[in-house]
Amino acid sequence: DVVMTQTPPSLSVAIGQSVSISCKSSQSLVASDKNTYLNWLLQSPGRSPKRLIYQVSKLDSGVPDRFSGSGSEKDFTLKISRVEAEDLGVYYCLQGTHLPQTFGGGTKLELK
Amino acid sequence: EVQLVESGGGLVKPGSSLKLSCVASGFTFSSYGMHWIRQAPKKGLEWIALIYYDSSNKYYADSVKGRFTISRDNSKNTLYLEMNSLRSEDTAMYYCVRGAGFAYWGQGTLVTVSS
């Protein structure tokens, strides 16, 4: 199985600060169709997970452009510029290239 | 609007069985593969099963293989997860999720396995 290593496990931030979360995979996530199926999800407290970004860098509809995704092959980053209160929760990376699909361990974003 | 509504969770004893359902609406259910993903209390997310749009292929996590069965009824827009030989470690919130993109998640149904 592909192992997704997500760091840091937690982040304490002030509103308005920028943060980055790293996700590294044990295998390349480039699929046979040349796409890279790396997603970022946010689980707000008490809620179901919500996809924010798909295929490394494509923002879902309604997701603020304060969020950005980057990376390739095995090394990916989620960046949040100017954190707002609504951004707090647990972020997960998820690879959809290989079966079984696998998640990173999560990064909890908290207020400082 | 895409909606996924899970049901069927509850408190059961170890070794027992349970069948979860997920009713889909707002999209052509028969065109999409569907997943079950679970989350143990205070833990991360775990993918457990996938079924293709036409039920031609099914895949399972090793943790549930041989005990859980994913199925669907496209005429009823419904996804199922039949869970047998339940263990305490199966205690989790179970989510149904649409398609390869994981863009749409249900609200989850809670399964608690305890004596």
PDB file of C-alpha atoms in Angstrom, chain A residues 1 39 41 43 47-51 54 60 92 94-96 99-105, chain B residues 35 37 39 43-47 50 52 59 61-62 95 100-103 105-108:
ATOM      1  CA  ASP A   1       0.000   0.000   0.000  1.00  0.00           C
ATOM      2  CA  ASN A  39      -6.404  15.486  -2.947  1.00  0.00           C
ATOM      3  CA  LEU A  41      -9.543  17.501   2.481  1.00  0.00           C
ATOM      4  CA  GLN A  43     -12.615  18.103   8.341  1.00  0.00           C
ATOM      5  CA  ARG A  47     -18.402  17.699  10.307  1.00  0.00           C
ATOM      6  CA  SER A  48     -17.785  15.287   7.454  1.00  0.00           C
ATOM      7  CA  PRO A  49     -14.595  15.792   5.469  1.00  0.00           C
ATOM      8  CA  LYS A  50     -14.799  18.240   2.584  1.00  0.00           C
ATOM      9  CA  ARG A  51     -12.562  18.153  -0.465  1.00  0.00           C
ATOM     10  CA  TYR A  54      -7.956  17.726  -6.320  1.00  0.00           C
ATOM     11  CA  ASP A  60     -12.982  22.940  -5.687  1.00  0.00           C
ATOM     12  CA  TYR A  92      -5.868  15.262   5.247  1.00  0.00           C
ATOM     13  CA  LEU A  94      -5.546  11.491   0.089  1.00  0.00           C
ATOM     14  CA  GLN A  95      -4.051   9.658  -2.857  1.00  0.00           C
ATOM     15  CA  GLY A  96      -6.419   8.217  -5.420  1.00  0.00           C
ATOM     16  CA  LEU A  99      -5.567   0.946  -4.811  1.00  0.00           C
ATOM     17  CA  PRO A 100      -6.122   0.957  -1.919  1.00  0.00           C
ATOM     18  CA  GLN A 101      -6.600   4.690  -1.713  1.00  0.00           C
ATOM     19  CA  THR A 102      -4.744   5.968   1.324  1.00  0.00           C
ATOM     20  CA  PHE A 103      -4.865   8.984   3.569  1.00  0.00           C
ATOM     21  CA  GLY A 104      -2.229  10.953   5.379  1.00  0.00           C
ATOM     22  CA  GLY A 105      -2.452  10.932   9.147  1.00  0.00           C
TER      23      GLY A 105
ATOM     24  CA  HIS B  35     -16.644   4.152  -1.594  1.00  0.00           C
ATOM     25  CA  ILE B  37     -14.622   5.225   4.331  1.00  0.00           C
ATOM     26  CA  GLN B  39     -13.142   7.028  10.985  1.00  0.00           C
ATOM     27  CA  LYS B  43      -8.608   8.866  14.695  1.00  0.00           C
ATOM     28  CA  GLY B  44      -7.885   9.486  11.023  1.00  0.00           C
ATOM     29  CA  LEU B  45      -9.695   8.367   7.902  1.00  0.00           C
ATOM     30  CA  GLU B  46      -9.513   4.801   6.557  1.00  0.00           C
ATOM     31  CA  TRP B  47     -10.719   3.726   3.120  1.00  0.00           C
ATOM     32  CA  LEU B  50     -14.937   0.532  -3.448  1.00  0.00           C
ATOM     33  CA  TYR B  52     -17.578   0.250  -9.582  1.00  0.00           C
ATOM     34  CA  TYR B  59     -12.135  -3.801  -3.689  1.00  0.00           C
ATOM     35  CA  ALA B  61      -9.059  -2.947   2.639  1.00  0.00           C
ATOM     36  CA  ASP B  62      -7.235  -5.865   4.206  1.00  0.00           C
ATOM     37  CA  TYR B  95     -19.110   7.537   5.397  1.00  0.00           C
ATOM     38  CA  ALA B 100     -12.829   8.595  -7.773  1.00  0.00           C
ATOM     39  CA  GLY B 101     -12.636  12.269  -6.911  1.00  0.00           C
ATOM     40  CA  PHE B 102     -13.917  11.929  -3.315  1.00  0.00           C
ATOM     41  CA  ALA B 103     -15.751  15.216  -3.817  1.00  0.00           C
ATOM     42  CA  TRP B 105     -19.340  12.747   1.412  1.00  0.00           C
ATOM     43  CA  GLY B 106     -22.367  11.762   3.422  1.00  0.00           C
ATOM     44  CA  GLN B 107     -22.883  12.853   7.022  1.00  0.00           C
ATOM     45  CA  GLY B 108     -21.896   9.406   8.285  1.00  0.00           C
TER      46      GLY B 108
END
